[in-house]
Coordinates of C-alpha atoms in Angstrom, one line a residue:
M1 CA 30.5 -7.9 2.4
K2 CA 30.1 -11.3 -0.3
T3 CA 27.7 -10.8 -2.6
K4 CA 25.2 -14.2 -1.0
E5 CA 25.2 -12.0 2.0
R6 CA 24.2 -8.7 -0.1
M7 CA 21.9 -10.7 -1.7
Q8 CA 19.7 -11.6 1.2
I9 CA 19.8 -8.6 2.8
L10 CA 15.8 -6.9 1.9
R11 CA 15.3 -3.6 0.5
S12 CA 14.7 -0.4 2.5
E13 CA 11.6 1.4 1.7
M14 CA 11.1 4.7 2.2
P15 CA 9.1 6.0 5.4
C16 CA 5.7 7.8 4.5
Q17 CA 3.2 10.1 6.3
P18 CA 0.0 7.9 6.5
P19 CA -2.8 8.1 4.0
E20 CA -5.1 10.0 6.2
V21 CA -2.9 12.4 6.7
R22 CA -1.0 13.7 4.3
G23 CA -4.1 14.0 2.2
K24 CA -5.0 17.1 4.0
N25 CA -1.6 19.0 4.1
F26 CA 1.1 19.8 1.8
R27 CA 4.5 19.2 3.4
E28 CA 6.2 15.4 1.2
V29 CA 5.4 12.7 1.1
P30 CA 7.7 9.9 1.8
Y31 CA 10.5 10.9 4.4
G32 CA 13.0 9.2 2.9
Y33 CA 15.7 7.5 5.1
T34 CA 17.4 7.3 7.8
E35 CA 21.5 7.2 7.8
E36 CA 21.4 3.2 8.5
M37 CA 18.6 3.2 6.1
A38 CA 20.5 4.1 3.4
I39 CA 23.9 2.6 4.4
Q40 CA 21.8 -0.9 4.0
E41 CA 20.6 -0.2 1.1
A42 CA 23.9 0.5 -0.2
Q43 CA 25.0 -2.5 1.1
R44 CA 22.8 -4.4 -1.6
C45 CA 25.0 -3.5 -4.1
L46 CA 26.7 -5.6 -5.8
N47 CA 29.4 -3.4 -7.5
C48 CA 29.3 -5.0 -10.6
K49 CA 32.3 -4.9 -12.8
K50 CA 30.4 -4.3 -15.7
P51 CA 27.1 -2.3 -14.0
K52 CA 23.9 -2.3 -16.5
C53 CA 22.5 0.7 -14.0
V54 CA 24.1 3.3 -15.5
E55 CA 22.9 2.8 -19.1
G56 CA 19.8 3.5 -18.3
C57 CA 20.1 6.8 -16.8
P58 CA 19.8 9.7 -19.5
V59 CA 23.8 12.1 -18.0
R60 CA 25.1 9.2 -16.6
V61 CA 25.6 9.3 -13.4
P62 CA 28.5 7.4 -11.6
I63 CA 25.8 5.1 -9.5
P64 CA 28.0 2.4 -8.4
E65 CA 30.8 4.7 -7.4
F66 CA 28.7 7.2 -5.3
I67 CA 26.2 4.0 -3.8
T68 CA 29.9 2.7 -2.9
L69 CA 31.1 6.0 -1.3
I70 CA 27.4 5.7 0.8
Q71 CA 28.9 1.7 1.9
E72 CA 31.9 3.6 3.6
G73 CA 30.2 6.3 4.8
K74 CA 31.6 9.0 3.1
L75 CA 28.0 11.0 2.2
F76 CA 29.5 14.2 2.0
E77 CA 31.9 12.8 -1.2
A78 CA 28.3 10.3 -2.1
A79 CA 27.2 13.9 -2.9
K80 CA 29.9 15.7 -4.6
K81 CA 30.3 12.4 -7.3
I82 CA 27.0 12.5 -8.0
K83 CA 27.0 16.2 -9.1
E84 CA 30.3 15.9 -10.9
K85 CA 27.6 14.6 -13.9
N86 CA 24.1 15.3 -12.2
V87 CA 23.5 19.5 -10.6
L88 CA 19.9 18.2 -10.2
P89 CA 20.5 15.3 -8.0
A90 CA 18.2 16.4 -4.8
V91 CA 15.2 17.3 -7.0
C92 CA 16.1 13.5 -9.7
G93 CA 16.1 11.2 -6.8
R94 CA 12.0 12.5 -5.9
V95 CA 10.9 12.7 -9.2
C96 CA 13.0 10.6 -12.2
P97 CA 10.9 7.4 -13.3
Q98 CA 13.9 4.8 -12.1
E99 CA 11.8 2.0 -11.7
V100 CA 12.2 2.1 -16.2
Q101 CA 15.7 4.0 -16.0
C102 CA 18.5 2.9 -13.8
E103 CA 16.9 0.3 -11.6
E104 CA 15.4 -1.6 -14.4
L105 CA 19.1 -2.0 -15.4
C106 CA 20.2 -3.4 -12.2
I107 CA 20.9 -6.8 -12.2
R108 CA 20.4 -7.1 -8.5
G109 CA 16.9 -7.0 -9.5
K110 CA 17.1 -10.0 -11.6
K111 CA 16.6 -12.1 -8.4
G112 CA 14.5 -9.8 -5.9
E113 CA 14.3 -5.5 -5.7
P114 CA 17.0 -3.8 -7.6
V115 CA 18.9 -1.1 -5.6
A116 CA 16.8 1.5 -4.2
I117 CA 19.0 4.4 -6.6
G118 CA 16.8 7.1 -6.9
H119 CA 15.8 6.8 -2.5
L120 CA 20.1 6.3 -2.1
E121 CA 20.4 9.9 -4.7
R122 CA 17.5 11.6 -2.3
F123 CA 19.5 10.8 0.8
V124 CA 22.7 12.2 0.5
A125 CA 21.7 15.3 -1.5
D126 CA 19.3 16.0 1.4
Y127 CA 22.5 14.9 4.1
E128 CA 24.7 17.5 2.9
R129 CA 21.4 20.2 2.0
L130 CA 20.7 19.3 5.7
S131 CA 24.0 19.9 7.1
G132 CA 24.9 23.5 6.4
Y133 CA 28.1 22.2 4.5
I134 CA 28.7 23.9 0.8
S135 CA 30.9 23.5 -0.9
S136 CA 33.4 25.7 -2.1
P137 CA 32.4 26.4 -5.5
V138 CA 35.8 25.2 -8.0
T139 CA 37.7 28.6 -9.7
V140 CA 37.6 27.8 -13.5
K141 CA 39.7 30.3 -16.1
K142 CA 37.0 32.4 -17.9
N143 CA 37.1 31.9 -21.6
S144 CA 35.7 35.0 -22.6
K145 CA 32.7 33.3 -24.1
K146 CA 28.3 34.3 -23.4
I147 CA 26.2 31.8 -23.3
A148 CA 22.4 32.9 -23.6
I149 CA 20.0 30.0 -21.9
V150 CA 15.8 30.7 -22.4
G151 CA 14.4 28.9 -19.4
S152 CA 15.4 27.7 -16.1
G153 CA 13.9 24.5 -15.8
P154 CA 16.0 21.3 -15.5
S155 CA 17.3 21.5 -19.1
G156 CA 18.2 24.9 -19.4
L157 CA 19.5 24.3 -15.5
T158 CA 22.0 21.4 -16.5
T159 CA 22.7 23.3 -19.1
A160 CA 23.8 26.1 -17.7
G161 CA 25.6 23.7 -14.6
D162 CA 27.8 22.0 -17.3
L163 CA 28.9 25.1 -19.3
I164 CA 29.5 27.5 -16.1
K165 CA 32.4 24.9 -15.1
L166 CA 34.2 25.0 -18.5
G167 CA 34.6 28.3 -18.2
Y168 CA 32.1 30.3 -19.7
E169 CA 30.1 33.2 -18.8
V170 CA 26.4 32.2 -18.6
T171 CA 23.0 33.9 -17.8
V172 CA 20.0 32.6 -17.7
F173 CA 15.8 34.3 -18.3
E174 CA 12.9 33.4 -17.1
A175 CA 10.2 34.2 -17.8
F176 CA 8.3 33.6 -14.2
H177 CA 9.4 35.7 -11.0
I178 CA 11.1 32.5 -9.4
G179 CA 13.8 30.0 -10.8
G180 CA 12.8 26.1 -12.2
G181 CA 10.5 25.7 -14.3
V182 CA 8.1 23.0 -14.5
L183 CA 10.0 21.7 -10.9
V184 CA 8.5 24.7 -9.1
Y185 CA 5.0 25.2 -10.9
G186 CA 3.6 21.7 -12.7
I187 CA 5.0 19.9 -9.8
P188 CA 3.3 20.1 -5.9
E189 CA 4.9 20.8 -3.0
F190 CA 4.6 17.1 -1.4
R191 CA 5.9 15.6 -3.9
L192 CA 9.0 18.2 -4.7
P193 CA 9.6 21.2 -2.1
K194 CA 10.3 24.6 -3.2
S195 CA 12.9 24.6 -1.0
V196 CA 15.3 21.5 -2.4
V197 CA 14.8 23.6 -6.1
E198 CA 15.6 27.0 -4.2
Y199 CA 18.4 25.1 -2.7
E200 CA 19.9 24.0 -6.3
I201 CA 19.4 27.3 -8.3
Q202 CA 21.3 29.1 -5.6
N203 CA 24.2 26.1 -5.8
L204 CA 24.7 27.0 -9.2
E205 CA 24.7 31.5 -8.1
N206 CA 27.3 30.5 -6.1
Q207 CA 29.0 29.0 -9.0
G208 CA 28.3 32.3 -11.1
V209 CA 25.1 31.0 -13.4
K210 CA 23.1 35.1 -13.5
F211 CA 20.3 35.0 -13.4
V212 CA 18.0 37.5 -15.4
Y213 CA 13.2 37.0 -13.7
D214 CA 10.7 38.2 -14.7
N215 CA 11.8 38.1 -18.4
V216 CA 9.6 36.7 -21.5
V217 CA 12.1 36.2 -24.4
G218 CA 10.4 36.1 -27.7
R219 CA 8.3 39.8 -25.9
I220 CA 11.3 41.6 -24.5
R221 CA 13.9 40.8 -26.6
T222 CA 14.2 37.8 -29.3
I223 CA 16.7 35.3 -30.2
D224 CA 18.7 37.4 -32.5
D225 CA 18.3 40.3 -30.1
L226 CA 20.1 37.8 -27.7
L227 CA 22.9 37.2 -30.6
S228 CA 23.6 40.2 -31.8
H229 CA 22.3 43.4 -30.2
D230 CA 23.3 40.9 -26.6
S231 CA 26.2 39.4 -27.9
F232 CA 25.8 36.0 -27.4
D233 CA 27.7 33.8 -28.5
A234 CA 25.7 31.5 -28.2
V235 CA 21.5 30.6 -27.1
Y236 CA 20.5 27.2 -25.3
I237 CA 16.3 27.3 -25.7
G238 CA 14.9 24.7 -22.9
V239 CA 11.5 26.4 -21.9
G240 CA 9.2 23.7 -21.8
A241 CA 6.5 22.9 -23.3
G242 CA 3.1 24.7 -22.1
L243 CA 0.7 25.0 -24.4
P244 CA -2.2 23.1 -22.6
V245 CA -4.3 20.5 -25.3
F246 CA -7.8 20.1 -24.6
M247 CA -10.5 18.2 -25.4
N248 CA -12.7 20.0 -27.5
I249 CA -16.2 18.7 -26.4
P250 CA -19.3 20.1 -26.0
G251 CA -18.6 22.4 -22.5
E252 CA -15.4 23.0 -22.3
N253 CA -15.5 26.9 -22.3
L254 CA -17.8 26.7 -19.4
K255 CA -17.3 28.2 -15.5
G256 CA -15.3 25.7 -14.0
V257 CA -13.0 23.9 -16.9
Y258 CA -9.4 24.7 -15.9
S259 CA -6.2 23.2 -17.6
S260 CA -3.6 21.4 -15.4
N261 CA -1.5 22.9 -16.3
E262 CA -3.5 26.7 -14.7
Y263 CA -4.7 24.4 -12.2
L264 CA -0.8 23.3 -10.9
T265 CA 0.7 26.4 -11.4
R266 CA -1.9 28.7 -9.7
S267 CA -0.9 26.3 -6.4
N268 CA 2.2 25.7 -6.8
L269 CA 3.7 28.4 -7.9
M270 CA 1.0 31.6 -7.1
K271 CA 0.8 29.5 -4.0
A272 CA -2.9 29.4 -3.7
Y273 CA -2.9 26.6 -1.0
L274 CA -1.9 29.1 1.6
F275 CA -4.6 31.0 1.2
P276 CA -5.6 33.3 2.9
D277 CA -1.5 34.5 3.5
Y278 CA -1.7 33.4 -0.6
D279 CA -4.6 35.2 -1.9
T280 CA -4.2 33.8 -5.1
P281 CA -8.1 33.0 -7.2
L282 CA -8.3 29.5 -7.9
V283 CA -12.0 27.6 -7.7
L284 CA -11.7 25.0 -4.5
G285 CA -14.1 21.8 -6.3
K286 CA -16.1 19.6 -3.8
N287 CA -16.6 16.9 -6.9
V288 CA -13.3 17.2 -8.7
V289 CA -13.0 15.0 -11.7
V290 CA -9.2 14.8 -13.8
V291 CA -9.1 14.1 -17.3
G292 CA -5.8 12.5 -17.6
G293 CA -3.4 8.9 -16.7
G294 CA 0.1 10.5 -15.8
N295 CA 3.0 12.2 -13.8
V296 CA 0.6 15.6 -14.2
A297 CA -3.1 13.7 -13.3
M298 CA -1.8 12.0 -10.6
D299 CA -0.3 15.4 -9.5
S300 CA -3.8 17.8 -10.3
A301 CA -6.1 14.8 -8.7
R302 CA -3.8 15.0 -5.5
T303 CA -3.8 18.2 -4.7
A304 CA -8.0 19.5 -5.2
L305 CA -8.0 16.5 -1.9
R306 CA -5.8 18.8 -0.2
L307 CA -7.8 21.8 -1.3
G308 CA -11.0 20.2 0.3
A309 CA -12.5 18.1 -2.1
D310 CA -15.1 15.6 -0.9
N311 CA -14.4 13.6 -4.7
V312 CA -11.6 13.0 -6.8
Y313 CA -11.5 11.0 -9.8
I314 CA -9.3 10.2 -12.3
V315 CA -11.1 9.3 -15.5
Y316 CA -8.8 7.5 -18.0
R317 CA -9.4 6.3 -21.3
R318 CA -6.8 2.9 -21.5
S319 CA -6.0 0.1 -18.6
R320 CA -4.5 1.0 -15.2
E321 CA -1.7 -1.2 -16.9
Q322 CA -1.1 1.9 -19.4
M323 CA -1.0 4.8 -17.3
P324 CA 1.5 6.6 -18.1
A325 CA 2.1 7.5 -14.1
R326 CA 4.9 6.6 -12.3
A327 CA 3.5 3.5 -10.2
E328 CA 4.8 4.8 -7.1
E329 CA 1.9 8.4 -7.7
I330 CA -0.8 6.0 -8.8
H331 CA -0.3 3.7 -5.5
H332 CA -0.2 6.8 -3.3
A333 CA -3.0 8.2 -4.9
E334 CA -5.3 5.1 -4.5
E335 CA -3.8 5.6 -0.3
E336 CA -5.0 9.1 -0.3
G337 CA -8.6 7.9 -2.2
I338 CA -8.8 9.5 -5.3
Q339 CA -11.2 7.0 -7.2
F340 CA -10.3 5.8 -10.6
N341 CA -12.6 5.6 -13.2
L342 CA -10.9 3.5 -15.9
L343 CA -11.3 2.8 -19.7
S344 CA -14.1 5.7 -19.4
N345 CA -13.5 9.6 -21.7
P346 CA -15.9 12.2 -21.3
V347 CA -17.6 13.6 -24.3
E348 CA -19.4 16.2 -23.6
I349 CA -19.4 18.9 -20.1
L350 CA -22.4 19.4 -19.1
G351 CA -23.9 23.2 -16.9
D352 CA -26.1 25.0 -15.0
E353 CA -28.5 27.8 -16.4
F354 CA -25.5 30.3 -14.4
G355 CA -22.5 28.8 -17.2
R356 CA -21.3 26.7 -14.3
I357 CA -20.4 22.9 -14.5
N358 CA -22.4 19.9 -12.4
K359 CA -21.9 17.2 -14.7
V360 CA -19.8 15.3 -17.0
K361 CA -20.5 12.5 -19.1
C362 CA -18.3 9.7 -19.9
Q363 CA -18.7 7.2 -22.3
R364 CA -16.7 3.9 -21.3
Y365 CA -14.2 2.2 -23.8
K366 CA -13.2 -1.4 -24.5
L367 CA -8.9 -2.0 -25.5
G368 CA -8.1 -3.6 -29.3
E369 CA -5.0 -4.3 -31.0
P370 CA -2.3 -2.3 -30.1
D371 CA -1.5 1.3 -32.0
K372 CA 2.1 3.1 -32.6
S373 CA 3.0 3.2 -29.3
G374 CA 2.6 -0.6 -29.0
R375 CA -0.5 -0.2 -26.3
A376 CA -4.1 -1.9 -26.9
R377 CA -6.2 0.5 -29.0
P378 CA -8.8 2.1 -27.1
I379 CA -12.5 2.0 -28.2
P380 CA -15.5 3.6 -27.3
I381 CA -18.5 1.1 -26.7
E382 CA -21.7 2.2 -28.5
G383 CA -24.0 3.1 -26.2
E384 CA -22.6 2.7 -22.9
Y385 CA -22.3 6.2 -20.9
F386 CA -22.5 7.1 -17.6
E387 CA -22.1 11.0 -15.9
L388 CA -20.5 12.2 -12.8
E389 CA -21.4 15.1 -10.7
T390 CA -18.6 17.7 -10.7
D391 CA -18.5 21.6 -10.0
L392 CA -14.6 21.4 -11.0
I393 CA -12.9 19.6 -14.1
I394 CA -9.2 19.8 -14.4
I395 CA -8.3 19.4 -18.4
S396 CA -4.6 17.0 -18.0
I397 CA -4.0 15.1 -21.4
G398 CA -1.3 16.6 -22.3
N399 CA 0.6 20.7 -23.7
N400 CA 1.9 21.3 -26.9
A401 CA 4.8 23.3 -28.0
N402 CA 3.8 27.7 -26.7
P403 CA 5.0 29.3 -30.3
L404 CA 6.0 32.4 -28.8
I405 CA 9.9 31.8 -29.8
T406 CA 9.5 30.6 -33.0
M407 CA 6.6 32.5 -34.5
T408 CA 10.0 35.8 -33.8
T409 CA 12.7 33.4 -35.2
S410 CA 11.4 33.3 -38.7
D411 CA 15.0 30.7 -39.7
L412 CA 14.2 28.6 -36.6
E413 CA 12.8 24.8 -38.1
V414 CA 9.7 23.8 -36.7
N415 CA 8.1 20.5 -37.3
K416 CA 4.3 20.1 -37.7
W417 CA 4.0 19.9 -33.8
G418 CA 4.9 22.5 -33.3
N419 CA 8.5 21.5 -31.5
I420 CA 12.2 22.8 -32.5
V421 CA 13.9 20.6 -34.4
T422 CA 17.4 18.8 -33.6
D423 CA 20.1 17.0 -34.6
E424 CA 21.0 14.4 -31.9
M425 CA 23.1 17.0 -29.5
G426 CA 20.3 20.2 -29.6
R427 CA 22.2 21.5 -32.7
T428 CA 19.1 23.3 -34.1
S429 CA 18.6 25.0 -38.0
K430 CA 19.6 28.6 -36.9
P431 CA 24.0 28.8 -36.4
F432 CA 25.0 28.4 -32.8
V433 CA 21.5 28.2 -31.8
Y434 CA 20.8 25.1 -29.7
A435 CA 17.6 24.0 -27.8
G436 CA 15.9 20.2 -25.8
G437 CA 13.9 18.8 -23.4
D438 CA 10.1 19.4 -23.8
I439 CA 10.0 21.9 -26.3
V440 CA 11.1 19.5 -29.4
T441 CA 10.2 16.5 -27.7
G442 CA 7.1 17.4 -26.7
A443 CA 6.5 16.6 -22.3
A444 CA 8.6 13.5 -20.7
T445 CA 10.4 12.9 -17.9
V446 CA 12.7 15.8 -15.6
I447 CA 15.8 13.5 -16.5
S448 CA 15.4 13.1 -20.2
A449 CA 15.0 17.1 -20.1
M450 CA 18.9 16.8 -18.2
G451 CA 20.2 14.8 -20.4
A452 CA 19.3 16.8 -23.1
G453 CA 21.0 19.9 -21.5
R454 CA 23.8 18.6 -21.3
R455 CA 24.6 16.7 -25.0
A456 CA 24.2 20.4 -26.2
A457 CA 26.2 21.9 -23.9
S458 CA 28.8 19.3 -25.1
A459 CA 27.8 20.6 -28.6
I460 CA 28.2 24.4 -27.8
H461 CA 31.4 23.9 -26.4
E462 CA 32.5 21.8 -28.9
D463 CA 31.2 24.6 -31.4
L464 CA 32.6 27.3 -30.2
F465 CA 36.4 25.6 -29.4
P466 CA 36.6 23.5 -32.5
E467 CA 39.3 20.7 -31.6
K468 CA 41.8 21.0 -34.4
D469 CA 42.7 17.3 -36.1
E470 CA 45.1 15.9 -37.3
E471 CA 44.6 14.4 -40.5
V472 CA 46.8 11.4 -42.1
D473 CA 45.8 9.4 -44.5
F474 CA 42.0 9.2 -44.5
I475 CA 42.2 9.0 -40.9
T476 CA 41.1 11.6 -38.9
V477 CA 42.1 11.2 -34.9
P478 CA 41.8 14.4 -32.3
K479 CA 42.4 12.1 -29.4
E480 CA 43.6 8.5 -29.7
K481 CA 40.4 6.8 -27.4
L482 CA 39.4 3.9 -29.7
K483 CA 40.8 1.1 -31.5
I484 CA 40.5 -0.8 -34.1
K485 CA 41.5 -4.9 -32.5
E486 CA 40.1 -6.6 -36.7
I487 CA 38.9 -6.1 -40.6
A488 CA 37.7 -8.9 -41.7
I489 CA 35.4 -10.0 -44.3
S490 CA 33.1 -13.4 -43.7
P491 CA 33.6 -16.3 -45.1
E492 CA 29.8 -17.6 -45.7
S493 CA 28.9 -14.5 -46.8
P494 CA 30.1 -10.8 -48.4
R495 CA 29.8 -9.0 -45.1
L496 CA 32.2 -6.5 -43.2
K497 CA 33.3 -7.4 -39.7
I498 CA 34.9 -4.5 -37.6
I499 CA 36.1 -5.1 -33.8
L500 CA 36.4 -1.8 -31.8
S501 CA 37.5 -1.6 -28.8
N502 CA 38.3 1.2 -26.4
V503 CA 42.1 2.2 -25.8
S504 CA 41.4 5.5 -23.2
D505 CA 41.2 5.0 -19.4
K506 CA 37.7 6.7 -19.0
P507 CA 34.1 5.1 -20.4
L508 CA 33.2 6.9 -23.4
D509 CA 29.2 7.9 -23.1
Q510 CA 26.7 7.7 -26.2
V511 CA 29.1 6.0 -28.6
K512 CA 27.3 6.3 -32.2
V513 CA 29.2 4.2 -35.0
T514 CA 28.1 4.6 -39.0
I515 CA 29.4 2.4 -41.6
T516 CA 28.7 3.6 -44.9
H517 CA 29.4 2.7 -49.0
V518 CA 31.7 5.6 -50.6
H519 CA 31.3 5.3 -53.4
D520 CA 31.7 8.4 -55.6
F521 CA 29.9 11.6 -54.2
F522 CA 27.5 9.1 -52.4
E523 CA 27.4 7.3 -49.9
N524 CA 24.8 4.9 -48.7
A525 CA 24.5 4.4 -45.4
L526 CA 24.9 -0.2 -44.1
L527 CA 24.9 0.3 -40.7
E528 CA 24.4 2.4 -38.1
T529 CA 24.0 1.6 -33.8
T530 CA 24.7 3.6 -30.1
I531 CA 26.5 2.1 -27.6
S532 CA 25.2 3.7 -24.3
R533 CA 28.2 2.8 -22.4
W534 CA 31.2 2.1 -23.7
T535 CA 34.2 1.1 -20.7
P536 CA 38.1 0.8 -20.9
E537 CA 39.3 -2.3 -22.5
E538 CA 35.7 -3.4 -23.2
E539 CA 35.7 -4.7 -27.3
H540 CA 32.5 -4.4 -29.6
E541 CA 31.9 -6.2 -33.1
F542 CA 30.2 -4.5 -35.7
S543 CA 28.6 -6.5 -38.9
C544 CA 27.3 -5.5 -42.3
P545 CA 26.5 -6.3 -45.4
R546 CA 29.2 -5.3 -48.7
M547 CA 27.3 -3.8 -51.1
Q548 CA 28.7 -5.9 -54.0
E549 CA 31.8 -8.2 -53.2
N550 CA 34.2 -5.8 -55.6
E551 CA 33.9 -2.9 -53.9
K552 CA 36.7 -1.9 -51.5
E553 CA 36.1 1.4 -49.9
Y554 CA 33.7 2.1 -46.2
L555 CA 33.6 4.6 -44.3
L556 CA 33.4 4.1 -40.7
S557 CA 32.4 7.2 -38.4
V558 CA 32.6 7.1 -34.6
K559 CA 31.3 10.2 -32.3
D560 CA 30.8 10.0 -28.3
I561 CA 28.1 12.3 -26.7
N562 CA 31.2 14.9 -26.9
G563 CA 31.6 14.9 -31.0
K564 CA 33.7 12.9 -33.6
L565 CA 36.1 10.4 -32.1
F566 CA 37.4 9.0 -35.6
S567 CA 36.6 8.4 -39.2
K568 CA 38.4 6.0 -41.6
I569 CA 38.2 4.9 -45.1
I570 CA 38.9 1.4 -44.7
V571 CA 40.2 0.3 -48.0
V572 CA 39.3 -3.6 -47.9
E573 CA 41.3 -5.6 -49.7
E574 CA 44.7 -3.4 -47.7
E575 CA 43.5 -4.5 -44.4
N576 CA 43.7 -8.0 -42.8
K577 CA 41.0 -10.3 -44.3

């Protein structure tokens, strides 16, 4: 099919339950693509020679390749292709913010709508799951090393999936009675069915990953216990950020105030939405106020609606355009009748003589100059208040790191927010202990946590099985992947220019290039940049100022997601000028 023909195909919209129907049930809102819709949508892909979409994916799913397989009707092969990089395709196809990641960079979207990459990923994952087809696990030679993973959320599951394929014995410790972490306790059934998560975990178990449930690391055993007493060779911490943040306003201790964390956990994981089959205590409000503007706030509000609320209000201190929730989730909430009170914020929660809430007092806001996040700063308008009648308030303004593990691991460095400090590959201050996801970054997306898990798996493998580098004349080359094509000094100014080419037959991910000035025992950083994806034969030019015209030696260091590619001392006068 020619490009002109592809450009004429309109994006296949995902069919959904009607708003008036779905607001009364917990069944999944989107129905998903049919096979015909998926193939038609796949045909919109332009098969770009240099696809940008992959650069937007934190786990580097081979997007053009799996879409091409869909075009050819090879649906099982498409699912297998995705799983080369993503152990949770059915999950990511549902909850990842593709509109600001892979789809945002889709070249097809420059003239019209981007290819629905997320919908296609969901389709092929569901096609495989619903067909009953289960691919046989690949037999991998064991390497005699044991890895403990703390937390079975998206970050931990990704690390487990990567390491089991490398021959490690992998054990996942989970505090709850089922696996999935935030995927099961934080995301409602109507957005991510528990059966989907269960299937993905079963796939990992089929590959040999062992899961230990009802096991709170930090209480039952510590990180040191895992390393010494249990003889694990490395530990990965992926416990998320599950400590709720409150507003510290008057009345917040009244009956009827929930954190979104507790509210969603009781509903999702403890199945309060299936009452009376599951008799889990949960206050069912008729007039519900949800404070916040993220995906968790949308999930809480839409859950309250399905649990029988007459009115559900979102109270958020910024404008609609600044809400961090996905556009799709905001749209679905509006369709279902959730009422938005924007540019407002609670200042006091009021109660009756029995200590139960009955009203919330809110202050109106306006937008001022941008703050550090780049968004317009919300400024309270003096004297402008309003009240909402309510019998249930859900606070959804974020979470902090739970200190349970860090308090019982004294040599684990944390920042001022209590998050674990790591390098870019997930290494912590404690040898052979790694971390990633929300416990490191604070609340973020599922796919970013998975990206952290993938990098940490690479770091663990590199540290436990380091390559023996060959050192020749200041050059360290474990495997020839990049080649220096040119080194020159700009005639206009004393600048150093270096051109590198990928001479391997595979693309390189997250290539970090640094150039420093070497003088005695000190180095001065002159350039530091990262290339998200470097395809074979692709060249990149790097330019930086020289310290002084008579200075000769500069250190060029190059790493990719798997570690060091090479480092070389460049003596400028001895290279081509």
